[in-house]
PDB file of C-alpha atoms in Angstrom:
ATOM      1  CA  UNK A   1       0.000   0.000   0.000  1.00 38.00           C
ATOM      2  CA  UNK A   2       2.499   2.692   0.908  1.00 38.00           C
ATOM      3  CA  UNK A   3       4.160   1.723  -2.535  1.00 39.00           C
ATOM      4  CA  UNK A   4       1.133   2.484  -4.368  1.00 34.00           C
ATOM      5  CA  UNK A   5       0.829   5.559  -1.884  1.00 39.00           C
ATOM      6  CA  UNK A   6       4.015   7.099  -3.477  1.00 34.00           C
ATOM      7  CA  UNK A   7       3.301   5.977  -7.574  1.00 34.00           C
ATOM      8  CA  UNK A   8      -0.317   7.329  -7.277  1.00 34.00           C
ATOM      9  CA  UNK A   9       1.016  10.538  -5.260  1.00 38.00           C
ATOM     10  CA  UNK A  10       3.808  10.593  -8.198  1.00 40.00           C
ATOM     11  CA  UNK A  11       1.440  10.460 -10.974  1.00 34.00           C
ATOM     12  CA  UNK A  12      -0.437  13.596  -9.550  1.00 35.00           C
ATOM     13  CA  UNK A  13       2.544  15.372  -9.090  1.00 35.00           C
ATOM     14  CA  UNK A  14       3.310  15.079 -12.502  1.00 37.00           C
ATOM     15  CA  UNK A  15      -0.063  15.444 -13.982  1.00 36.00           C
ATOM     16  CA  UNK A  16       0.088  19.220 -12.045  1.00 34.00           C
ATOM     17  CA  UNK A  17       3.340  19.824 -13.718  1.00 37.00           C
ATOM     18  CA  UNK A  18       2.351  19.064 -16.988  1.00 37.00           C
ATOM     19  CA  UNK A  19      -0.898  21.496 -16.278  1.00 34.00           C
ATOM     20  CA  UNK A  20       1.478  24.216 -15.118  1.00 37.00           C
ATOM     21  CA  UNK A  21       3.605  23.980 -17.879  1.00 41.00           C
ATOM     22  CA  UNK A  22       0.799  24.375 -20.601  1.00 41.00           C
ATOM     23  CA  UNK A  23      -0.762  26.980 -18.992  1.00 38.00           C
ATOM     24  CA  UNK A  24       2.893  28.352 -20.337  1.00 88.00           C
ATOM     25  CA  UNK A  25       1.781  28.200 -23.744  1.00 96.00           C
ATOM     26  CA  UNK A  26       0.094  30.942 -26.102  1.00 97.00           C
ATOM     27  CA  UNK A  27      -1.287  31.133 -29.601  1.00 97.00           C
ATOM     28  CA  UNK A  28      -1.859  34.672 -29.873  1.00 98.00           C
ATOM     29  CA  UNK A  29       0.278  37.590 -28.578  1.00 98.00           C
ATOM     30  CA  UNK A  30      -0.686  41.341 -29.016  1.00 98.00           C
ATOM     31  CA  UNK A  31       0.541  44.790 -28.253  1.00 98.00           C
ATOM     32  CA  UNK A  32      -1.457  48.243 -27.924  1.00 98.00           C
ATOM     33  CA  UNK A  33       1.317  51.231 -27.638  1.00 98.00           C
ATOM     34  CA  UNK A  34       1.944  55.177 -26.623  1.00 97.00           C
ATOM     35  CA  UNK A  35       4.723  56.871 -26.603  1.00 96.00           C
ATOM     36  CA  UNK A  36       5.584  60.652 -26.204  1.00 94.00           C
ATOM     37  CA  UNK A  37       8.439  62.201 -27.623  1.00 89.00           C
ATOM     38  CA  UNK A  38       8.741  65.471 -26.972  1.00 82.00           C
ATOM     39  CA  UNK A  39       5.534  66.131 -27.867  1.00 75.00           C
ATOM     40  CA  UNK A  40       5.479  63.426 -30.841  1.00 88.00           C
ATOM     41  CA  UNK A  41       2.529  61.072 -29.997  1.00 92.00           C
ATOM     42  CA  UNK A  42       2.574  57.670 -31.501  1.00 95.00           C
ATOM     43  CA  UNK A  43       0.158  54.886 -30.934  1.00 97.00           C
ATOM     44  CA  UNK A  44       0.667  51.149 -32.107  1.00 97.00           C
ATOM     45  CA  UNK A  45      -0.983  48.615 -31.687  1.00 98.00           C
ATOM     46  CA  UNK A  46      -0.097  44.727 -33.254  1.00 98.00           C
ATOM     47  CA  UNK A  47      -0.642  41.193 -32.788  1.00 98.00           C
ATOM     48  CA  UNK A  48       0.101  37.577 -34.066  1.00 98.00           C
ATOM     49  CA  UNK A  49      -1.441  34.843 -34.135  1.00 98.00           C
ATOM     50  CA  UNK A  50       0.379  30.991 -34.344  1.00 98.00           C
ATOM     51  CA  UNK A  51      -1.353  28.136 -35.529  1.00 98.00           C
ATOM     52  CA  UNK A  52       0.037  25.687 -32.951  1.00 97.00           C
ATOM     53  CA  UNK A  53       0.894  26.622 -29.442  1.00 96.00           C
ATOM     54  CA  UNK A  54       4.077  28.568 -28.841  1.00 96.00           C
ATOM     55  CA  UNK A  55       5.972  27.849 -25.281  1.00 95.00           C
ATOM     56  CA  UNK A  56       7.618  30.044 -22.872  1.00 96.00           C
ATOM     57  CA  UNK A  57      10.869  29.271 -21.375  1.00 95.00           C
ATOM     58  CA  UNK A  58       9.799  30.951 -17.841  1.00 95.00           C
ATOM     59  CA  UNK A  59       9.676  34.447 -17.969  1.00 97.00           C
ATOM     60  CA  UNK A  60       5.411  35.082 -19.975  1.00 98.00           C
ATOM     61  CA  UNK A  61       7.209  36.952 -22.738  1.00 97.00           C
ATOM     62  CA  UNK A  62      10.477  34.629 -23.556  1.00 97.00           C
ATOM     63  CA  UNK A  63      10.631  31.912 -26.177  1.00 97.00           C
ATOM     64  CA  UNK A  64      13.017  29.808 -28.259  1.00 96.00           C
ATOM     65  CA  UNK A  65      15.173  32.231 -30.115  1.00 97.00           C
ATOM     66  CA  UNK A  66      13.771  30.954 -33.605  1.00 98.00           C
ATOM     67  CA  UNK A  67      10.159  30.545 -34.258  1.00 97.00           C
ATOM     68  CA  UNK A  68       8.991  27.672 -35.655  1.00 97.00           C
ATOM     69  CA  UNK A  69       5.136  28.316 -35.632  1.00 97.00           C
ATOM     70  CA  UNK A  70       3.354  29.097 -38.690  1.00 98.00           C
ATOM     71  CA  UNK A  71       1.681  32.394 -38.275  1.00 98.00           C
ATOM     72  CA  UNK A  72       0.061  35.818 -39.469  1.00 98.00           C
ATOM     73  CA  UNK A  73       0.230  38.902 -37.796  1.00 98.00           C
ATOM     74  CA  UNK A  74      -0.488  42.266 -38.449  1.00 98.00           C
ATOM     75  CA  UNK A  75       0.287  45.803 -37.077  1.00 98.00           C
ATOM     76  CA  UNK A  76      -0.310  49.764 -37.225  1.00 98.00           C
ATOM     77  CA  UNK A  77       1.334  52.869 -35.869  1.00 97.00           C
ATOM     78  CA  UNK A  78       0.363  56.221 -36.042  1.00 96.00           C
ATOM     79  CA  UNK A  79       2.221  59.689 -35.094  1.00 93.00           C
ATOM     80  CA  UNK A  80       2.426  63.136 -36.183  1.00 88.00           C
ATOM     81  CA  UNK A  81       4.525  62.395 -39.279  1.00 89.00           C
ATOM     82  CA  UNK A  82       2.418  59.678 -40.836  1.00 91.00           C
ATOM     83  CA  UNK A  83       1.299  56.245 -40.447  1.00 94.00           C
ATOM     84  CA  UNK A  84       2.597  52.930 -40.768  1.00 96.00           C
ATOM     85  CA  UNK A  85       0.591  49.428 -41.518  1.00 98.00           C
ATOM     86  CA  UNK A  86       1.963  45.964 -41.701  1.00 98.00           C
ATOM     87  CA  UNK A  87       0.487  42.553 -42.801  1.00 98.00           C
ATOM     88  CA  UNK A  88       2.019  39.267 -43.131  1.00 98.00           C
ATOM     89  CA  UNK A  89       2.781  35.428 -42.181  1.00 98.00           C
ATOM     90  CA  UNK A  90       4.856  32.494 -42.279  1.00 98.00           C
ATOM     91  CA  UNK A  91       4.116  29.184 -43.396  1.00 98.00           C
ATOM     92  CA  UNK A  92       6.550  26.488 -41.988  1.00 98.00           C
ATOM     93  CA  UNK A  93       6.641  22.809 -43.454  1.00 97.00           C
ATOM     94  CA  UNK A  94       8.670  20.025 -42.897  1.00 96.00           C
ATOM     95  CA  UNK A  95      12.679  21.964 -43.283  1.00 97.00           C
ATOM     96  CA  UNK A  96      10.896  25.029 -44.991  1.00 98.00           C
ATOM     97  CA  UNK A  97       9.582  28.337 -44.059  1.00 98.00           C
ATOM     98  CA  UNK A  98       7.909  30.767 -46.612  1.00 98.00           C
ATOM     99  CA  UNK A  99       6.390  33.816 -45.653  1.00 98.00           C
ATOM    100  CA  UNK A 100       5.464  37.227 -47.169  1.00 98.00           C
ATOM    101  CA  UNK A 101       4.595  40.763 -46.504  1.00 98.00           C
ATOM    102  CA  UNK A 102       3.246  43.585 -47.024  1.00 98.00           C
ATOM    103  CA  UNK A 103       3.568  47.479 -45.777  1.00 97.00           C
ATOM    104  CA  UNK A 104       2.055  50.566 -46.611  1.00 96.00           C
ATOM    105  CA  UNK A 105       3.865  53.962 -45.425  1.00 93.00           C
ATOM    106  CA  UNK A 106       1.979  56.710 -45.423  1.00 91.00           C
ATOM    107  CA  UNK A 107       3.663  60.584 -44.828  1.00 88.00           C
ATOM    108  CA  UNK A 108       1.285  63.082 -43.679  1.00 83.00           C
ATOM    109  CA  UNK A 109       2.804  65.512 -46.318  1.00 83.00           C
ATOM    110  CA  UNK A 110       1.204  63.635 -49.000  1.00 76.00           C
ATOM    111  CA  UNK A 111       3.430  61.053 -50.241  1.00 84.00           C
ATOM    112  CA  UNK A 112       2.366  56.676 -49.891  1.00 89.00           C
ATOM    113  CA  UNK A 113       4.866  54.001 -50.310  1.00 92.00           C
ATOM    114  CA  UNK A 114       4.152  50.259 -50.541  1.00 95.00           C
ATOM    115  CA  UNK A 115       7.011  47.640 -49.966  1.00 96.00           C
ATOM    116  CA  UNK A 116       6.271  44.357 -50.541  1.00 97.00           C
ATOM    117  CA  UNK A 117       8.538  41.287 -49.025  1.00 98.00           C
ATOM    118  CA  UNK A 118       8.794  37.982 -49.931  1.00 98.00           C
ATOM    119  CA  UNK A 119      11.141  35.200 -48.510  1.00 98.00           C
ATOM    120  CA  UNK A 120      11.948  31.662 -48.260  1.00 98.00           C
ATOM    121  CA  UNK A 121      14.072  29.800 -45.953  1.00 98.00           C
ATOM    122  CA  UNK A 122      15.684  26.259 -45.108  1.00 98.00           C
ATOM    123  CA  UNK A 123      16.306  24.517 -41.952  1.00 98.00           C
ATOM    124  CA  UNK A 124      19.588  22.805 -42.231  1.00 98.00           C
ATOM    125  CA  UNK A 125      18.424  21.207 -38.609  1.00 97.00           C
ATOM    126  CA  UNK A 126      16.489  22.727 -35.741  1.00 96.00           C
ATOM    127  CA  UNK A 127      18.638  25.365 -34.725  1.00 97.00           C
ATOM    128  CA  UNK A 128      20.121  26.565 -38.079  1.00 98.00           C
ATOM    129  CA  UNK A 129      18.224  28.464 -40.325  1.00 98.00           C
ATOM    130  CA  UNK A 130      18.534  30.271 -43.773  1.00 98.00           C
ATOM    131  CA  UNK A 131      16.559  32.535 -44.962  1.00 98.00           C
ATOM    132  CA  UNK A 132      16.452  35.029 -48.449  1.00 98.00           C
ATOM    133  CA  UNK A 133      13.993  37.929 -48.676  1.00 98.00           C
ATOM    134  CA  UNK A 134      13.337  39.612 -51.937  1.00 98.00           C
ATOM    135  CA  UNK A 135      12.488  43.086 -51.016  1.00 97.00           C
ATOM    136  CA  UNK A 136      10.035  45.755 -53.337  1.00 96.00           C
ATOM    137  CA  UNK A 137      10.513  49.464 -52.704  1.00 90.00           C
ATOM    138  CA  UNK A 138       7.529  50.849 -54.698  1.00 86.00           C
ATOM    139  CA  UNK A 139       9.782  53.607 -57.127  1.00 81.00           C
ATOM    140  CA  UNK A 140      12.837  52.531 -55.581  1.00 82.00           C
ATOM    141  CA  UNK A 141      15.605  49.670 -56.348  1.00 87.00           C
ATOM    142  CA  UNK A 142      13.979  46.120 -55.245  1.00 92.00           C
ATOM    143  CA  UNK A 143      17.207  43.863 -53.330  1.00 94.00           C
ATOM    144  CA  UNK A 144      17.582  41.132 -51.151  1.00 97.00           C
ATOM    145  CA  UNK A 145      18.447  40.592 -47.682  1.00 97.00           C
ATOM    146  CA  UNK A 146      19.638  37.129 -46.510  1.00 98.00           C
ATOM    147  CA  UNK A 147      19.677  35.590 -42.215  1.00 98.00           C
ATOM    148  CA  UNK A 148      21.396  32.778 -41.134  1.00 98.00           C
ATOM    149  CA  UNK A 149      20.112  32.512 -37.788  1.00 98.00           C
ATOM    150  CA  UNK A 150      21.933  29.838 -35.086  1.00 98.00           C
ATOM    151  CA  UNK A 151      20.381  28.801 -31.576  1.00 98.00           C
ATOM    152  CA  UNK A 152      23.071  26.980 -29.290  1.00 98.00           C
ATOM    153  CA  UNK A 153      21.339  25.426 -26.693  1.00 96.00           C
ATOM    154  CA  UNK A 154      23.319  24.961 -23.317  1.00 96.00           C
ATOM    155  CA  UNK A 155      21.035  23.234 -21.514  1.00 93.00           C
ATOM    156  CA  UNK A 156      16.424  22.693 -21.689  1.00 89.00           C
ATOM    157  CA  UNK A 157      16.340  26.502 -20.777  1.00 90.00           C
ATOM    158  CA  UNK A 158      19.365  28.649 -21.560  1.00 96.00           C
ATOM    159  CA  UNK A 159      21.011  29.478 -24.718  1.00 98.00           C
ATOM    160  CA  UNK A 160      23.213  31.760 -26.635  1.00 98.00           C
ATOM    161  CA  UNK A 161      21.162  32.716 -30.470  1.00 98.00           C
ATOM    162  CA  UNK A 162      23.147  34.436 -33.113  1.00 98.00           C
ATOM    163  CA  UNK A 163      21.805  35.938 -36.354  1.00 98.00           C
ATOM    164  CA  UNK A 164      24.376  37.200 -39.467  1.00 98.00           C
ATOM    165  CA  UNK A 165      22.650  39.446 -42.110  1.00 98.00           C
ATOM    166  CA  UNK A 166      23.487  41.226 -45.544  1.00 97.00           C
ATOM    167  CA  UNK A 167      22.136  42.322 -48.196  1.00 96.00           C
ATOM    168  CA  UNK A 168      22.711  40.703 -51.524  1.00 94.00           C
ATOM    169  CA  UNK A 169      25.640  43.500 -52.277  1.00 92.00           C
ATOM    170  CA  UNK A 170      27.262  42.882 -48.785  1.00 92.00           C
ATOM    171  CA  UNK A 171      26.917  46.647 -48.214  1.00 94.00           C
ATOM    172  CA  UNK A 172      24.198  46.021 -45.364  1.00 95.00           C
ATOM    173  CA  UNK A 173      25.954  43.953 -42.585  1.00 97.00           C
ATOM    174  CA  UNK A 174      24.368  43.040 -38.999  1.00 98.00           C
ATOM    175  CA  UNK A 175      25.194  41.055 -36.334  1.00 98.00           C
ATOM    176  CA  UNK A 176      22.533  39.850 -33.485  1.00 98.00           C
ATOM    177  CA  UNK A 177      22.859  38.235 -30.294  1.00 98.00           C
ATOM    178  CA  UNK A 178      21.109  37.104 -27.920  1.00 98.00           C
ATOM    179  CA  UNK A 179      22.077  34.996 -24.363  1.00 98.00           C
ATOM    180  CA  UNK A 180      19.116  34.187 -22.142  1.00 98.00           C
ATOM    181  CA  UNK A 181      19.933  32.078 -18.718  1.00 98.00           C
ATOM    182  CA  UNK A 182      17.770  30.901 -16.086  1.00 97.00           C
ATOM    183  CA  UNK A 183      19.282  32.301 -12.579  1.00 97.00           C
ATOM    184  CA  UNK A 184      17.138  29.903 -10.768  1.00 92.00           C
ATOM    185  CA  UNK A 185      15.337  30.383  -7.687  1.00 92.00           C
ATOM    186  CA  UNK A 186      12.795  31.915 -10.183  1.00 93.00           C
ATOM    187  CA  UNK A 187      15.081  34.798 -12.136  1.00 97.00           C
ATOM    188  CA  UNK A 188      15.913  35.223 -15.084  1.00 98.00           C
ATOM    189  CA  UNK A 189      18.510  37.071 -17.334  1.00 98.00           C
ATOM    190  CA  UNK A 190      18.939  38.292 -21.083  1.00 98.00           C
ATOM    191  CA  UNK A 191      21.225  40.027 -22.321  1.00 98.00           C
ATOM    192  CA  UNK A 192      21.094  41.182 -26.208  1.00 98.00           C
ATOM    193  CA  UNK A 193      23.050  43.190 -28.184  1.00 98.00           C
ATOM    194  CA  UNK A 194      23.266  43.867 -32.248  1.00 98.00           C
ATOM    195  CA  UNK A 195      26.229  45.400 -34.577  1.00 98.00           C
ATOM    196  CA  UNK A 196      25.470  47.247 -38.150  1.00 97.00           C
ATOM    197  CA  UNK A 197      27.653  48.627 -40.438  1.00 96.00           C
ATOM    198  CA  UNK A 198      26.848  50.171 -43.667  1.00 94.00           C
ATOM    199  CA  UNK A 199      28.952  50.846 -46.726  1.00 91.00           C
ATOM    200  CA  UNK A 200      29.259  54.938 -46.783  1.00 83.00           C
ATOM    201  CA  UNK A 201      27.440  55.504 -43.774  1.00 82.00           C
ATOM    202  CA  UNK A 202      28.366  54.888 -40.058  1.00 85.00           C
ATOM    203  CA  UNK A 203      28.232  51.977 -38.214  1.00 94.00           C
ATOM    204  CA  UNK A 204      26.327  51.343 -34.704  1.00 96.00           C
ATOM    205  CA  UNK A 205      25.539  49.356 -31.901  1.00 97.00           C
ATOM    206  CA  UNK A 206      23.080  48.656 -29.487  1.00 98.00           C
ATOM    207  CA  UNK A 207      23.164  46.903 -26.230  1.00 98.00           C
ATOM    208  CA  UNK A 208      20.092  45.620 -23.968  1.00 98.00           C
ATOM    209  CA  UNK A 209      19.554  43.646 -20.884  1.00 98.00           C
ATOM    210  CA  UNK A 210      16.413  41.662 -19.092  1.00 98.00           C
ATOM    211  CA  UNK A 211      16.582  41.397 -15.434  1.00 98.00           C
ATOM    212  CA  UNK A 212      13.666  39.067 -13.735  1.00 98.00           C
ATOM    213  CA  UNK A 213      12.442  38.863 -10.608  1.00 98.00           C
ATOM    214  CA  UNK A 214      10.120  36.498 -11.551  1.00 97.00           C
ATOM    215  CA  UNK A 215       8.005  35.362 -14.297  1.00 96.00           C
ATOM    216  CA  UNK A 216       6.132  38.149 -13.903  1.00 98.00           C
ATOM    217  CA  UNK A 217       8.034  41.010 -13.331  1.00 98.00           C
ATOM    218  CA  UNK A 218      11.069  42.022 -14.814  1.00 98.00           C
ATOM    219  CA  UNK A 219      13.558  45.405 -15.405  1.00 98.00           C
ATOM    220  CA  UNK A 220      15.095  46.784 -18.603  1.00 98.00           C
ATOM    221  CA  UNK A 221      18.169  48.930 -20.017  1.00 98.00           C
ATOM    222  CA  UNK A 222      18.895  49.559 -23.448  1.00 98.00           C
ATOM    223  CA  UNK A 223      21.887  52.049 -24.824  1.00 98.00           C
ATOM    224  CA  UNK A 224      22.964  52.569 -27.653  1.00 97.00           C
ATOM    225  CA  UNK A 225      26.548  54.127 -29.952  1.00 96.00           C
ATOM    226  CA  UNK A 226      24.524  56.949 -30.212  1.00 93.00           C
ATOM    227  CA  UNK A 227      23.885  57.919 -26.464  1.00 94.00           C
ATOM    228  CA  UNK A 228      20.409  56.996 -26.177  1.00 94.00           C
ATOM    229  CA  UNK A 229      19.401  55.001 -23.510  1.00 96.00           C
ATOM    230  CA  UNK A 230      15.531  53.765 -22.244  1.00 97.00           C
ATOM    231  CA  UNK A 231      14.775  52.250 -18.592  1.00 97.00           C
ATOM    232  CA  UNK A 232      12.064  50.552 -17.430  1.00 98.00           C
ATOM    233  CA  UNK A 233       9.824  47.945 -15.963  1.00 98.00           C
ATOM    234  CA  UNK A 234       6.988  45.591 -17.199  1.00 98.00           C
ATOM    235  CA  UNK A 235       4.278  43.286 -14.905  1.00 98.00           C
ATOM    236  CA  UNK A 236       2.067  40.618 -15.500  1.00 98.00           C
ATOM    237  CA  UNK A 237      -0.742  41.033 -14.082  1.00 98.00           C
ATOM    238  CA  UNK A 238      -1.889  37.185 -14.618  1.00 97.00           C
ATOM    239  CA  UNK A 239      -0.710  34.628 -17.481  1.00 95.00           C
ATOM    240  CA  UNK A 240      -2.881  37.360 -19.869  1.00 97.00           C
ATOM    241  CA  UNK A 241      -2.044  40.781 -18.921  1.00 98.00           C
ATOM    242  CA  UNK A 242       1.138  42.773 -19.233  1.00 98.00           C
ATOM    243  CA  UNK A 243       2.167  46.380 -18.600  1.00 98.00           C
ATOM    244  CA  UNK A 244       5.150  47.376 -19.432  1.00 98.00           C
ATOM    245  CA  UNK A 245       6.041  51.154 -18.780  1.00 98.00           C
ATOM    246  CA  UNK A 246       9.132  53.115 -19.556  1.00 98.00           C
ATOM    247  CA  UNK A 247      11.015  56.585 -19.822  1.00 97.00           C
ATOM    248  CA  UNK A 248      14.239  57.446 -22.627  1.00 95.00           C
ATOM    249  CA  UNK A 249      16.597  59.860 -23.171  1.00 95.00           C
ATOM    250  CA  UNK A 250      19.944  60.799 -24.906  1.00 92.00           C
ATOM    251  CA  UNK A 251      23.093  60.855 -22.380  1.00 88.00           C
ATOM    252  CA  UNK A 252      24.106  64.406 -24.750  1.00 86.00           C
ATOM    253  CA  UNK A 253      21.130  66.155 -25.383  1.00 78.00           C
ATOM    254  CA  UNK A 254      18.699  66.020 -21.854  1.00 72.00           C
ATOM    255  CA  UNK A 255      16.152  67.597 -23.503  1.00 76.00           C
ATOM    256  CA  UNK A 256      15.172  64.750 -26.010  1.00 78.00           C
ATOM    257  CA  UNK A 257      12.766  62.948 -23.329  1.00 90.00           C
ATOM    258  CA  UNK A 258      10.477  59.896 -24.207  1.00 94.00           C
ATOM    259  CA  UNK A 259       7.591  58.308 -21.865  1.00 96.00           C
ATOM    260  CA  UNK A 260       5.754  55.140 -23.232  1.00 97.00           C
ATOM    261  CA  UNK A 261       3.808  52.597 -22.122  1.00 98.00           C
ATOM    262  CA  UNK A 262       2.763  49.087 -23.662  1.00 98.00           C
ATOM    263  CA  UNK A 263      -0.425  46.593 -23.005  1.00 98.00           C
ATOM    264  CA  UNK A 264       0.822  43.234 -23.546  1.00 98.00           C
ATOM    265  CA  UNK A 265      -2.334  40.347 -24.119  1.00 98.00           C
ATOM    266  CA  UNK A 266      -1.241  36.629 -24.577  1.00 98.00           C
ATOM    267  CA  UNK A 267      -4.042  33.862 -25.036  1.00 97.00           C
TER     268      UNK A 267
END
């Protein structure tokens, strides 16, 4: 009896953890927007849905570093200057992903411009992806851009993600990564950062960091070559709800200020 006691009192045990992990899991993931910028109002709002459920790796708003859920997603911004809208998906089957895109940009001084993307890509295995995307500037020269995107996984959680892009002239070139790390005891760390150069322009860099307390509630820096920096924090509320709030600036010019604030809903 007290053998059965401990296989039936197993089985529970792991029937709750199973629960508790898919209540981790999320098909759809939105965004509604504001941000003030010295008197520049913008409001966003976006959201995607996958057609299979996507998992967290702890923290509500952390996943694998490459997506491997077929989707469609759409988004809109809006400020003082114009307005932006953007439509598109991904189709992923068997070591292939295809997706497409379209976005309209539309200046309040009277001018409209449509790009239209298009790309394919090829999983060599699970964590190595490559991907080509034609790219069609409406009165402009069309080009494409090509990502070879690398997850190393260190252990079920943590890894280090890497992404190497160009254009097909090699006079675009960026460098991504990303290193995320559970601290357990219920923290959590990323750090990101991302290098581009461009042929008869300047380079730059940006830097950014993740600090959670829990799954729930979490602290972030950015910076950047150019002196700009944000701060701030973002809370769950429950597996659904998300606030995140935040203030930005420029180290050499205090004036530039920047207050936003972003509703985060996950079903």
């Amino acid at each position: 009896m007290k053998k059965l006691a401990v296989i039936i009192s197993s089985i529970l045990l792991s029937s709750a953890a199973t629960t508790a992990m898919a209540a981790d899991t999320y098909q759809s993931i939105s965004h509604v927007g504001y941000m003030d910028t010295d008197g520049n109002d913008t409001v966003s709002v976006d959201s995607t849905y996958y057609f299979s459920p996507k998992a967290t790796l702890g923290p509500y708003d952390q996943f694998e570093y490459i997506n491997k859920q077929t989707n469609v997603y759409g988004a809109y911004s809006d400020n003082d200057f114009g307005d932006v809208t953007r439509v598109g998906g991904e189709y992923f089957v068997e070591d292939f992903v295809l997706g497409a895109q379209y976005n309209n940009i539309d200046s309040d001084f009277g001018s409209s411009t449509d790009v239209i993307e298009l790309s394919a890509g090829y999983f060599f295995n699970p964590n190595l992806v490559l991907k080509a995307t034609f790219v069609d500037f409406e009165d402009a020269d069309n080009h494409f851009m090509f990502d070879l995107a690398y997850n190393h996984e260190l252990n079920s959680t943590d890894y280090i993600g890497f992404t190497v892009t160009s254009d097909d002239e090699f006079d675009y070139r960026a460098v991504a990564a990303k290193y995320f790390v559970d601290l357990q005891q219920g923290n959590y760390l990323t750090v990101e950062g991302k290098f581009e150069d461009v042929d008869g322009g300047s380079s730059n860099w940006e830097l950014a960091s993740n600090y959670y307390f829990s799954k729930a509630t979490s602290v972030f820096v950015t910076v950047n070559k150019n002196d700009d920096y944000t701060l701030g924090a973002q809370h769950f509320f429950n597996n659904n709800v998300g606030l995140e709030v935040g203030y930005g600036n420029n180290w050499d010019d205090s004036d530039y200020d920047a207050y936003f604030a972003n509703v985060r809903l996950q079903f």
